[in-house]
XYZ file of C-alpha atoms in Angstrom:
732
model
C 91.748 60.998 98.898
C 90.114 60.970 95.464
C 88.828 64.559 95.929
C 92.325 65.674 97.062
C 93.948 64.138 93.942
C 91.418 65.842 91.658
C 92.087 69.182 93.405
C 95.866 68.777 92.923
C 95.364 67.949 89.237
C 93.297 71.106 88.751
C 95.953 73.206 90.457
C 98.677 71.716 88.291
C 96.696 72.374 85.116
C 96.010 75.968 86.197
C 99.675 76.682 86.916
C 101.264 78.342 83.894
C 104.817 77.136 83.362
C 107.663 79.558 82.926
C 108.332 80.832 79.397
C 111.728 79.636 78.154
C 113.376 82.635 76.517
C 116.709 82.372 74.726
C 118.592 85.604 74.123
C 121.353 85.343 71.515
C 123.944 88.135 71.324
C 126.585 88.499 68.617
C 128.568 91.673 69.385
C 129.044 94.639 71.730
C 126.434 96.756 69.933
C 123.520 94.320 70.110
C 124.327 93.464 73.745
C 123.711 97.117 74.704
C 120.151 96.655 73.406
C 119.606 93.121 74.681
C 121.092 93.541 78.172
C 118.194 95.615 79.581
C 115.748 92.909 78.417
C 117.952 90.190 79.895
C 117.988 91.993 83.246
C 114.213 92.357 83.089
C 113.735 88.648 82.305
C 116.147 87.665 85.099
C 114.262 89.873 87.570
C 111.035 87.983 86.739
C 112.360 84.451 87.242
C 108.933 83.308 88.357
C 107.602 84.033 84.845
C 110.617 83.492 82.584
C 113.453 80.997 82.274
C 116.450 82.755 80.666
C 119.066 81.092 78.457
C 121.963 83.068 76.974
C 123.836 82.143 73.776
C 126.981 84.062 72.802
C 128.534 83.965 69.353
C 130.177 86.174 66.756
C 132.752 88.856 67.539
C 132.053 88.613 71.295
C 134.591 85.730 71.352
C 137.418 87.375 69.370
C 140.363 88.986 71.134
C 140.849 91.660 68.427
C 137.341 92.921 69.206
C 137.802 92.992 72.965
C 136.557 89.547 74.068
C 133.357 91.318 74.993
C 131.711 88.133 76.262
C 133.439 89.015 79.542
C 131.129 91.952 80.132
C 128.179 89.542 79.908
C 129.830 87.414 82.589
C 130.527 90.559 84.640
C 126.800 91.286 84.458
C 126.342 87.890 86.180
C 124.508 86.188 83.333
C 125.093 82.453 82.936
C 126.196 81.840 79.374
C 124.640 78.554 78.255
C 126.635 78.257 75.029
C 129.615 79.986 73.395
C 129.809 79.425 69.659
C 132.913 80.422 67.704
C 131.270 81.290 64.418
C 133.524 83.930 62.870
C 135.708 83.035 59.922
C 138.509 85.615 59.913
C 139.323 87.596 56.833
C 137.040 90.610 57.223
C 135.883 90.419 53.605
C 132.662 89.428 51.832
C 133.569 85.761 51.563
C 134.412 85.586 55.274
C 130.984 87.017 56.159
C 129.249 84.302 54.065
C 131.408 81.558 55.545
C 130.658 82.859 59.069
C 126.903 82.578 58.391
C 127.455 79.013 57.149
C 129.548 78.095 60.181
C 126.874 79.477 62.528
C 124.182 77.442 60.739
C 126.267 74.275 61.245
C 126.725 74.866 65.023
C 123.349 76.366 66.030
C 121.013 73.349 65.562
C 122.645 71.340 68.389
C 122.447 74.294 70.777
C 118.839 75.166 69.936
C 117.788 71.539 70.170
C 119.406 71.184 73.583
C 117.944 74.449 74.968
C 114.557 73.955 73.315
C 113.418 77.578 73.922
C 109.818 78.786 73.519
C 111.040 82.099 72.095
C 114.372 83.226 70.648
C 115.117 86.966 70.829
C 117.226 88.280 67.967
C 118.360 91.843 67.490
C 118.910 94.016 64.465
C 120.596 93.462 61.153
C 123.930 91.612 61.541
C 124.822 88.589 59.425
C 125.158 86.543 62.645
C 121.544 87.407 63.530
C 120.430 86.223 60.089
C 121.961 82.836 60.824
C 120.183 82.722 64.199
C 116.800 83.594 62.693
C 117.219 81.084 59.848
C 118.105 78.235 62.182
C 115.284 79.011 64.645
C 112.669 79.375 61.876
C 113.617 76.018 60.337
C 113.497 74.401 63.777
C 110.019 75.779 64.516
C 111.102 78.108 67.316
C 109.245 81.359 67.760
C 111.351 84.433 67.047
C 111.008 87.920 68.532
C 112.920 90.410 66.373
C 114.059 93.719 67.894
C 114.404 96.906 65.841
C 112.860 95.556 62.622
C 111.294 97.880 60.071
C 114.041 100.479 60.185
C 115.881 101.828 57.149
C 119.634 102.582 56.984
C 120.591 102.444 53.337
C 123.114 99.524 53.196
C 123.135 95.709 53.008
C 121.950 95.852 56.642
C 118.518 96.790 55.268
C 118.261 93.544 53.328
C 119.404 91.456 56.295
C 117.121 93.295 58.704
C 114.068 92.825 56.482
C 114.939 89.184 55.878
C 115.011 88.575 59.630
C 111.671 90.355 59.960
C 110.143 87.970 57.429
C 111.472 85.006 59.410
C 110.368 86.392 62.782
C 106.979 85.693 64.365
C 106.906 88.753 66.655
C 108.355 92.247 66.350
C 109.356 94.913 68.871
C 110.150 98.060 66.951
C 111.391 101.474 68.040
C 109.514 104.108 66.003
C 106.145 104.657 64.439
C 107.762 104.711 60.970
C 109.374 101.304 61.621
C 105.980 99.976 62.718
C 104.406 101.213 59.475
C 107.195 99.643 57.404
C 106.555 96.282 59.043
C 102.843 96.596 58.339
C 103.623 97.524 54.717
C 105.764 94.319 54.613
C 102.548 92.406 55.329
C 103.459 91.469 58.931
C 100.529 90.631 61.242
C 99.455 93.859 62.963
C 98.669 92.096 66.245
C 102.239 90.771 66.507
C 103.940 94.158 66.255
C 104.840 96.044 69.430
C 105.891 99.707 69.271
C 108.205 99.485 72.276
C 111.048 101.937 71.772
C 114.727 101.099 71.985
C 115.649 99.011 75.073
C 118.996 100.804 75.448
C 117.103 104.023 76.183
C 115.754 102.424 79.380
C 119.299 102.407 80.683
C 120.793 105.507 79.125
C 117.945 107.877 80.100
C 118.295 106.890 83.729
C 122.046 106.500 83.890
C 123.656 109.162 81.712
C 123.768 111.853 84.444
C 126.044 109.949 86.842
C 128.042 112.088 89.170
C 131.275 110.271 88.294
C 131.166 111.202 84.599
C 134.275 113.419 85.014
C 136.231 110.429 86.382
C 135.124 108.292 83.401
C 136.288 111.004 80.978
C 139.679 111.149 82.722
C 140.029 107.379 82.759
C 139.599 107.122 79.005
C 141.043 110.429 77.775
C 143.389 111.797 80.447
C 143.352 114.161 83.393
C 143.335 117.422 81.434
C 140.294 116.698 79.253
C 137.129 118.568 80.179
C 133.478 117.995 79.491
C 132.388 118.919 75.902
C 136.050 119.388 74.900
C 136.645 116.029 73.200
C 135.320 113.989 70.293
C 134.020 110.409 70.102
C 134.693 108.780 66.708
C 133.149 105.521 65.488
C 133.168 104.577 61.811
C 132.241 101.170 60.339
C 132.757 99.854 56.798
C 129.848 99.951 54.322
C 129.852 96.415 52.891
C 128.172 97.473 49.619
C 130.801 100.158 49.009
C 133.976 99.145 50.849
C 136.384 101.225 48.763
C 134.496 104.461 49.332
C 133.989 103.799 53.043
C 137.759 103.328 53.496
C 138.326 106.601 51.708
C 135.867 108.425 53.971
C 137.578 106.892 57.024
C 140.957 108.161 55.757
C 139.530 111.696 55.263
C 137.821 111.608 58.697
C 141.119 110.798 60.409
C 142.909 113.600 58.540
C 140.166 116.051 59.556
C 140.368 114.950 63.210
C 144.140 115.347 63.240
C 143.801 118.868 61.784
C 141.013 119.779 64.206
C 143.418 119.122 67.062
C 141.017 117.982 69.794
C 141.373 114.997 72.062
C 139.528 112.086 70.422
C 138.353 108.714 71.656
C 138.241 106.459 68.559
C 136.757 102.979 68.652
C 137.858 100.214 66.302
C 135.336 99.396 63.533
C 133.118 96.313 63.675
C 133.930 92.965 62.029
C 132.220 93.637 58.668
C 134.007 93.261 55.389
C 136.432 96.157 55.023
C 137.275 96.593 58.709
C 140.748 95.089 58.315
C 141.599 97.733 55.693
C 140.236 100.504 57.924
C 142.405 99.400 60.845
C 145.357 99.348 58.445
C 144.609 102.992 57.534
C 144.414 103.906 61.216
C 147.776 102.321 62.003
C 149.415 103.790 58.923
C 148.546 107.263 60.238
C 149.903 106.388 63.698
C 146.591 107.011 65.419
C 147.307 104.591 68.257
C 150.465 106.551 69.144
C 149.144 110.041 68.402
C 148.913 112.200 71.575
C 145.420 113.506 70.648
C 143.918 110.046 70.163
C 142.940 107.162 72.369
C 142.117 104.115 70.191
C 140.134 101.345 71.954
C 138.453 98.112 70.959
C 135.640 98.344 73.456
C 134.122 100.619 76.095
C 131.546 99.207 78.562
C 128.114 100.553 77.640
C 127.487 102.385 80.910
C 130.753 104.293 80.514
C 130.227 104.796 76.776
C 126.922 106.539 77.600
C 128.787 109.045 79.776
C 131.434 109.662 77.129
C 128.850 110.313 74.380
C 126.575 112.389 76.634
C 129.374 114.788 77.592
C 131.308 114.866 74.299
C 131.757 118.051 72.343
C 130.823 116.081 69.217
C 130.458 112.540 67.887
C 131.554 111.689 64.358
C 131.336 108.642 62.111
C 128.537 106.442 60.796
C 127.535 104.404 63.844
C 123.837 104.032 64.530
C 124.660 105.251 68.067
C 125.175 108.722 66.586
C 121.716 108.926 65.015
C 119.947 107.030 67.829
C 121.380 107.193 71.371
C 123.299 110.477 71.035
C 120.070 112.332 70.333
C 118.832 111.536 73.823
C 121.594 113.759 75.221
C 121.513 116.537 72.628
C 125.124 115.694 71.681
C 126.127 117.124 68.300
C 126.705 114.407 65.704
C 128.336 114.363 62.270
C 127.057 111.427 60.207
C 129.453 110.514 57.389
C 128.528 108.678 54.214
C 125.551 106.498 53.330
C 125.452 103.902 56.130
C 122.583 105.577 57.992
C 120.666 106.938 54.955
C 116.950 106.828 55.747
C 117.311 106.682 59.551
C 115.057 108.964 61.551
C 117.268 111.504 63.313
C 117.002 114.413 65.705
C 118.133 117.929 64.876
C 121.488 117.210 66.559
C 122.654 115.256 63.454
C 124.473 117.017 60.617
C 124.681 114.724 57.580
C 127.760 114.764 55.302
C 126.476 112.297 52.728
C 129.120 112.979 50.113
C 132.146 113.136 52.452
C 134.670 113.308 49.624
C 137.065 116.009 50.921
C 138.949 116.757 54.116
C 137.594 120.296 54.090
C 133.924 119.180 54.165
C 134.488 117.090 57.246
C 136.645 119.723 58.927
C 133.959 122.385 58.266
C 131.319 120.063 59.764
C 133.461 119.763 62.890
C 133.674 123.555 63.122
C 129.881 123.807 62.851
C 129.023 121.067 65.368
C 131.777 120.954 67.972
C 130.662 122.300 71.345
C 127.002 122.930 70.425
C 124.085 121.506 72.411
C 120.710 120.510 71.032
C 117.320 119.694 72.555
C 117.085 116.174 73.845
C 115.331 113.854 71.376
C 113.416 110.699 72.278
C 112.539 109.568 68.773
C 113.784 106.056 69.519
C 112.459 105.557 73.023
C 111.115 107.010 76.226
C 112.765 104.725 78.754
C 109.866 102.218 79.113
C 110.700 99.691 76.372
C 111.600 96.764 78.628
C 108.319 96.645 80.598
C 106.424 96.715 77.288
C 108.546 93.891 75.818
C 108.169 91.731 78.945
C 104.401 92.258 78.864
C 104.418 91.411 75.132
C 106.364 88.175 75.829
C 103.872 87.161 78.529
C 101.019 87.675 76.045
C 102.475 85.091 73.588
C 100.088 82.186 73.279
C 102.162 79.035 72.797
C 99.010 77.151 71.809
C 98.315 79.243 68.750
C 99.590 77.979 65.358
C 103.292 78.522 64.739
C 102.815 79.135 61.022
C 103.084 82.854 60.199
C 100.237 84.620 58.512
C 100.666 87.724 56.353
C 98.287 90.617 55.836
C 97.764 91.293 52.136
C 97.649 93.798 50.596
C 99.989 96.174 52.531
C 98.198 99.077 54.246
C 99.170 102.720 54.363
C 98.149 103.554 57.920
C 98.901 101.752 61.162
C 95.846 99.722 62.190
C 97.419 97.769 65.066
C 94.833 96.377 67.454
C 93.979 98.816 70.171
C 95.223 96.877 73.216
C 97.424 98.436 75.794
C 100.649 96.549 75.037
C 100.460 97.218 71.300
C 99.123 100.722 70.709
C 99.770 103.977 72.530
C 98.388 107.334 71.454
C 101.011 109.707 70.081
C 100.595 112.858 72.107
C 102.187 116.149 73.067
C 102.558 118.198 76.232
C 101.191 121.707 75.535
C 102.085 124.636 77.770
C 100.209 127.969 77.571
C 101.692 130.968 79.442
C 98.978 133.587 79.775
C 98.909 136.867 81.653
C 96.861 135.299 84.437
C 97.099 131.503 84.254
C 99.684 128.864 83.415
C 98.150 125.838 81.722
C 99.481 122.438 80.725
C 97.615 119.823 78.706
C 98.130 116.347 77.254
C 96.950 116.579 73.661
C 96.516 113.593 71.315
C 97.360 113.446 67.621
C 93.690 114.122 66.788
C 93.581 117.296 68.913
C 91.731 115.742 71.815
C 92.755 117.243 75.163
C 93.247 114.127 77.315
C 93.863 116.063 80.508
C 94.399 119.708 81.458
C 96.077 121.395 84.428
C 95.706 125.042 85.448
C 97.610 127.183 87.989
C 98.003 130.893 88.560
C 101.008 132.211 86.632
C 103.721 133.156 89.141
C 105.228 136.637 89.098
C 108.952 135.669 89.095
C 111.029 133.759 86.559
C 112.291 131.159 89.073
C 108.824 130.354 90.366
C 107.422 130.217 86.855
C 110.011 127.762 85.503
C 109.711 125.597 88.631
C 105.933 125.471 88.237
C 106.167 124.596 84.511
C 108.501 121.706 85.266
C 106.379 120.495 88.158
C 103.180 120.545 86.087
C 104.884 118.834 83.144
C 106.243 116.091 85.384
C 102.762 115.491 86.793
C 101.376 115.329 83.265
C 104.039 112.855 82.160
C 103.115 110.530 84.974
C 99.430 110.780 84.114
C 100.205 110.186 80.430
C 101.401 106.666 81.240
C 98.054 105.785 82.798
C 96.237 107.439 79.888
C 98.237 105.272 77.475
C 99.719 108.367 75.793
C 103.229 108.431 74.273
C 104.568 111.961 74.785
C 106.645 113.027 71.778
C 107.707 116.451 73.038
C 106.685 119.733 74.625
C 105.191 122.751 72.841
C 105.099 126.117 74.607
C 102.811 129.028 73.717
C 103.664 132.358 75.332
C 102.960 136.033 74.909
C 105.626 138.364 73.550
C 108.185 138.215 70.740
C 109.709 134.748 70.447
C 112.694 133.321 68.554
C 111.339 129.816 67.830
C 114.662 128.659 66.396
C 116.438 129.108 69.731
C 113.395 128.672 72.004
C 113.937 132.125 73.530
C 111.419 134.811 74.520
C 113.051 138.015 73.271
C 110.581 140.558 74.666
C 107.611 139.829 76.826
C 104.288 141.566 77.139
C 103.746 143.686 80.254
C 101.254 141.105 81.438
C 104.044 138.551 82.121
C 106.810 139.890 84.328
C 110.503 138.797 84.269
C 109.987 137.059 80.935
C 112.310 138.874 78.479
C 115.536 137.336 77.122
C 114.483 134.009 78.595
C 115.593 130.602 77.269
C 112.559 128.390 77.805
C 113.696 125.411 75.768
C 116.810 124.398 77.695
C 115.495 123.957 81.244
C 112.442 122.026 80.053
C 114.419 119.860 77.613
C 117.209 119.178 80.094
C 114.806 118.146 82.837
C 112.269 116.133 80.850
C 114.603 114.725 78.171
C 112.121 115.739 75.505
C 112.417 118.005 72.450
C 110.815 121.426 73.056
C 109.251 123.919 70.628
C 108.337 127.500 71.570
C 106.347 130.166 69.762
C 104.215 133.258 70.246
C 100.614 132.578 71.348
C 99.207 134.258 68.225
C 101.342 132.078 65.951
C 100.178 129.060 67.982
C 96.567 130.012 67.304
C 97.320 129.928 63.555
C 99.099 126.569 63.880
C 96.075 125.179 65.756
C 93.760 126.268 62.917
C 96.146 124.789 60.303
C 96.162 121.343 61.937
C 92.772 121.064 63.649
C 90.523 123.951 62.550
C 89.181 125.902 59.596
C 92.736 126.385 58.234
C 93.241 122.700 57.558
C 94.023 122.304 53.882
C 94.025 126.126 53.269
C 97.238 127.368 51.742
C 96.990 131.062 52.740
C 95.058 132.293 55.757
C 95.240 134.635 58.757
C 94.223 133.753 62.307
C 93.422 136.538 64.770
C 93.040 135.759 68.444
C 90.917 138.137 70.516
C 91.300 138.010 74.251
C 93.073 140.019 76.917
C 95.209 141.316 74.025
C 95.012 140.952 70.252
C 97.399 138.602 68.445
C 97.532 136.264 65.512
C 99.498 134.440 62.879
C 99.858 134.483 59.123
C 100.160 131.267 57.114
C 101.466 131.681 53.559
C 102.024 128.692 51.275
C 101.273 126.408 54.229
C 104.129 127.898 56.293
C 103.968 130.194 59.277
C 105.585 133.624 58.724
C 107.922 134.777 61.479
C 109.791 137.643 59.801
C 113.458 138.654 59.960
C 113.314 139.710 63.620
C 110.384 137.464 64.667
C 107.787 140.234 64.887
C 105.747 139.318 61.834
C 102.002 138.978 62.493
C 101.990 141.296 65.517
C 98.479 142.021 64.347
C 97.358 143.661 67.563
C 99.845 146.463 66.986
C 98.731 147.451 63.501
C 97.950 151.169 63.822
C 94.470 152.200 62.711
C 94.618 155.752 64.083
C 97.402 158.312 64.451
C 96.227 159.659 67.790
C 94.029 156.938 69.252
C 94.168 155.557 72.813
C 97.499 154.571 74.256
C 98.526 150.920 73.829
C 100.584 148.802 76.238
C 103.318 148.670 73.591
C 103.887 152.418 74.140
C 102.362 153.548 70.843
C 98.866 154.923 70.133
C 95.995 153.859 67.930
C 96.838 150.161 67.800
C 94.049 147.634 67.197
C 94.744 146.246 70.692
C 94.096 149.669 72.234
C 90.576 149.576 70.749
C 89.452 145.937 70.503
C 91.239 143.875 73.161
C 89.591 142.624 76.345
C 91.705 145.121 78.320
C 90.608 147.997 76.081
C 86.938 147.054 76.466
C 87.399 146.724 80.238
C 88.937 150.208 80.298
C 85.942 151.658 78.429
C 83.480 149.698 80.609
C 85.053 151.163 83.754
C 84.908 154.681 82.261
C 81.165 154.324 81.500
C 80.548 152.832 84.938
C 82.422 155.676 86.693
C 80.339 158.165 84.703
C 77.083 156.269 85.596
C 76.500 155.585 81.899
C 76.772 151.776 81.991
C 73.772 150.554 83.979
C 70.471 150.128 82.096
C 67.300 148.325 82.963
C 67.992 144.577 83.251
C 71.694 145.032 84.072
C 73.094 145.145 87.533
C 76.589 145.213 89.004
C 77.124 143.984 92.535
C 78.915 146.199 95.034
C 82.702 146.020 94.659
C 82.311 143.699 91.675
C 84.929 144.709 89.011
C 83.358 145.555 85.687
C 84.634 143.936 82.511
C 83.923 143.462 78.822
C 81.029 141.062 79.561
C 79.139 143.876 81.316
C 79.714 146.117 78.289
C 78.418 143.493 75.864
C 75.341 142.807 78.047
C 74.670 146.533 78.294
C 74.804 146.882 74.502
C 72.367 143.989 74.111
C 69.944 145.740 76.487
C 70.017 148.879 74.333
C 72.724 151.008 75.974
C 73.753 153.283 73.098
C 77.050 154.297 74.783
C 78.049 150.619 75.098
C 76.944 149.981 71.520
C 79.136 152.864 70.365
C 82.196 151.447 72.173
C 81.688 148.002 70.647
C 81.104 149.507 67.185
C 84.347 151.468 67.450
C 86.209 148.347 68.590
C 84.746 146.257 65.740
C 85.555 149.005 63.192
C 89.156 149.273 64.452
C 89.600 145.508 64.142
C 87.898 145.520 60.729
C 90.166 148.329 59.416
C 93.223 146.384 60.629
C 92.030 143.278 58.872
C 91.453 145.240 55.677
C 95.113 146.337 55.858
C 96.088 142.683 56.246
C 93.959 141.682 53.254
C 95.639 144.340 51.142
C 99.118 143.243 52.316
C 99.171 139.428 52.222
C 95.883 138.701 50.451
C 94.825 135.525 52.302
C 91.867 133.429 51.204
C 90.482 133.102 54.739
C 90.411 135.106 58.001
C 89.737 133.143 61.206
C 88.674 134.955 64.390
C 89.306 133.076 67.594
C 89.167 133.819 71.284
C 86.436 134.902 73.677
C 85.450 138.015 71.702
C 85.489 136.428 68.229
C 81.754 135.852 67.861
C 81.027 139.507 68.795
C 83.433 140.800 66.118
C 82.599 138.559 63.163
C 79.660 140.645 61.804
C 81.276 144.124 62.322
C 84.492 142.925 60.643
C 82.575 141.555 57.630
C 80.745 144.893 57.333
C 83.982 146.909 57.375
C 85.495 144.631 54.723
C 82.471 145.164 52.451
C 82.663 148.943 52.944
C 86.434 149.567 52.833
C 88.289 146.704 51.162
C 89.260 146.677 47.476
C 86.696 144.893 45.386
C 89.062 141.962 44.777
C 89.367 141.442 48.549
C 85.707 141.913 49.535
C 84.831 138.242 48.930
C 87.429 136.876 51.340
C 85.767 134.665 53.917
C 85.713 135.578 57.601
C 84.918 132.750 60.048
C 84.773 132.275 63.813
C 87.002 129.468 65.099
C 85.457 126.251 66.408
C 88.460 125.549 68.609
C 88.063 126.029 72.367
C 91.778 126.031 73.213
C 93.712 127.492 70.273
C 96.904 128.294 72.242
C 97.166 124.782 73.750
C 96.298 123.063 70.463
C 98.776 125.211 68.562
C 101.545 124.428 71.047
C 100.731 120.735 70.682
C 100.692 120.954 66.893
C 104.345 122.124 66.853
C 105.273 118.817 68.510
C 102.930 116.578 66.567
C 103.836 118.029 63.187
C 107.580 118.241 63.565
C 108.482 115.248 65.740
C 106.620 112.853 63.457
C 108.251 113.995 60.194
C 111.902 113.996 61.317
C 113.231 111.764 58.538
C 116.323 112.898 56.617
């Protein structure tokens, strides 16, 4: 009996009790971010004990009594606190905070949660964080560290200082929290929880029915506008003026518009008064509503022709669909945005806003996942489980603030920012996961199909496989970079004209099918330009303001970097270095001309000359053998030259001279400080090129350095660099 009792005591001590988590929601906007977490907690009832507190505008009829949607989601609401003092001015906001602080202690004392989850930057959330901190309750703050340019910034940062743990959405937000001296080990880069729902749910088959339900039977996809404008509490007068001008512009633009009432901040009453004075609620082109359920709102934003206003939804969630957005005024200043957002900071005239509508309405942009990748909730749940309730409650701060993120390298805190790189060659199609440091985490290779349909299908299949593997490799994929032969319009992501090596690849939009399928931003460029980008980020070109990269392989290509920027030219054929003519009547080139560098020095040109020598029995020398039916190539030519074959030496000398003369022309045209040779033939050409430069270049250009690249995969690394450079600097 004694042994049995001791065994039971050990089992009881070893059983970890459920973590009591209280989620407090104040309004429709924060519930869209908190609901996915609440569902996740509820689904793990063996680990968590969920309590829900509802307060703020959720309980006000004028704002839609949105607590009902929480009940419809089958959550048990433990407490409803009426905390809003009506008046919709600055004093009412302060009084509402005070009223919440009076009511919250009883609720928190009764629930006694281990952790309180608070979202964002609302004044209600500040009251929650203040009460919990003073009552020694651990706080997890969502979406801290962000910047938006209004009083919300001050409230958000104040909550961050009160909070014990942080789940932020972007790398910049993480760095801001670190700079604010928050403990690195208590910061989770999770992404936005709402993305978990919207990325999986926005392509519902019934979206057309949802559009009809809210806007009428005759309204089609991408032929309506969603408008959502809130007051700016630090500049109420100007925000009301902008709202007035926005309504005038929307009336003039004459498109069906779903307009949501503003939030409860100071100034909202005046904005509603402006709306009613213009008769918006009765206007045939407008549907004015207080609330739209989040699942339906996703559909409406995803399929809208445009979204306008100053809601954070425009700069955050809308980017995941590529929906065009017009951001008015200063409320979102400093937010990270995708290229779908057109900012009208100084929205002081009707014409400015109307012109912005003309520019944006009906366009589509690459999908952006700056704020999340659809996996935030599992990360947050794992983070919650890692909280040690036995560690001291008192916060510690890290002084002085640090410039770079040095979060501890454990799987629930730090993921490696990475890119998917795609290289379309004449023979093979390759995909790689590439980290921020240029390390190729994993590479996939398949034969490049001959038809467009098969090629696109294979690209998507390989990318999907890589995305799955990236999760296990702890890599956060920021986007897709594509390197391809031919002339490319990188602005539109379109191959204008392909090389003859890749069939059915002219006038092809690569960006759209990849972006639409993977929900990731996509960049596309010529393989030669990608080689230059690779050198600029990872190779000898790093820190060099002006240089030229030349890639030697099956063909000859390259890129020119001037003043740290890649040159594309007016019709995107700048740096077609392989087609610089070095002879008026030289061998025929694949481009249709004669005497191009590529016709002399490319792998195909050397293979042609090797075959000619072999057919004339002039290739084989002592020490060199070619097996029966073995195709000869440039390697046989190089080996023959090494063994003293004068004919082979002559071919290589001619090829090296042709490349050298072309490079001399480049030196005399753009005058770079460095020439980088990359590709399989680079090491064989370095010495001949240097010799031609010494003999033929102007004296002022003879000292320009020529180097062989150290990069093994310039095309893949260059494709990755487009993603890693641009997706991490998208701050407006």
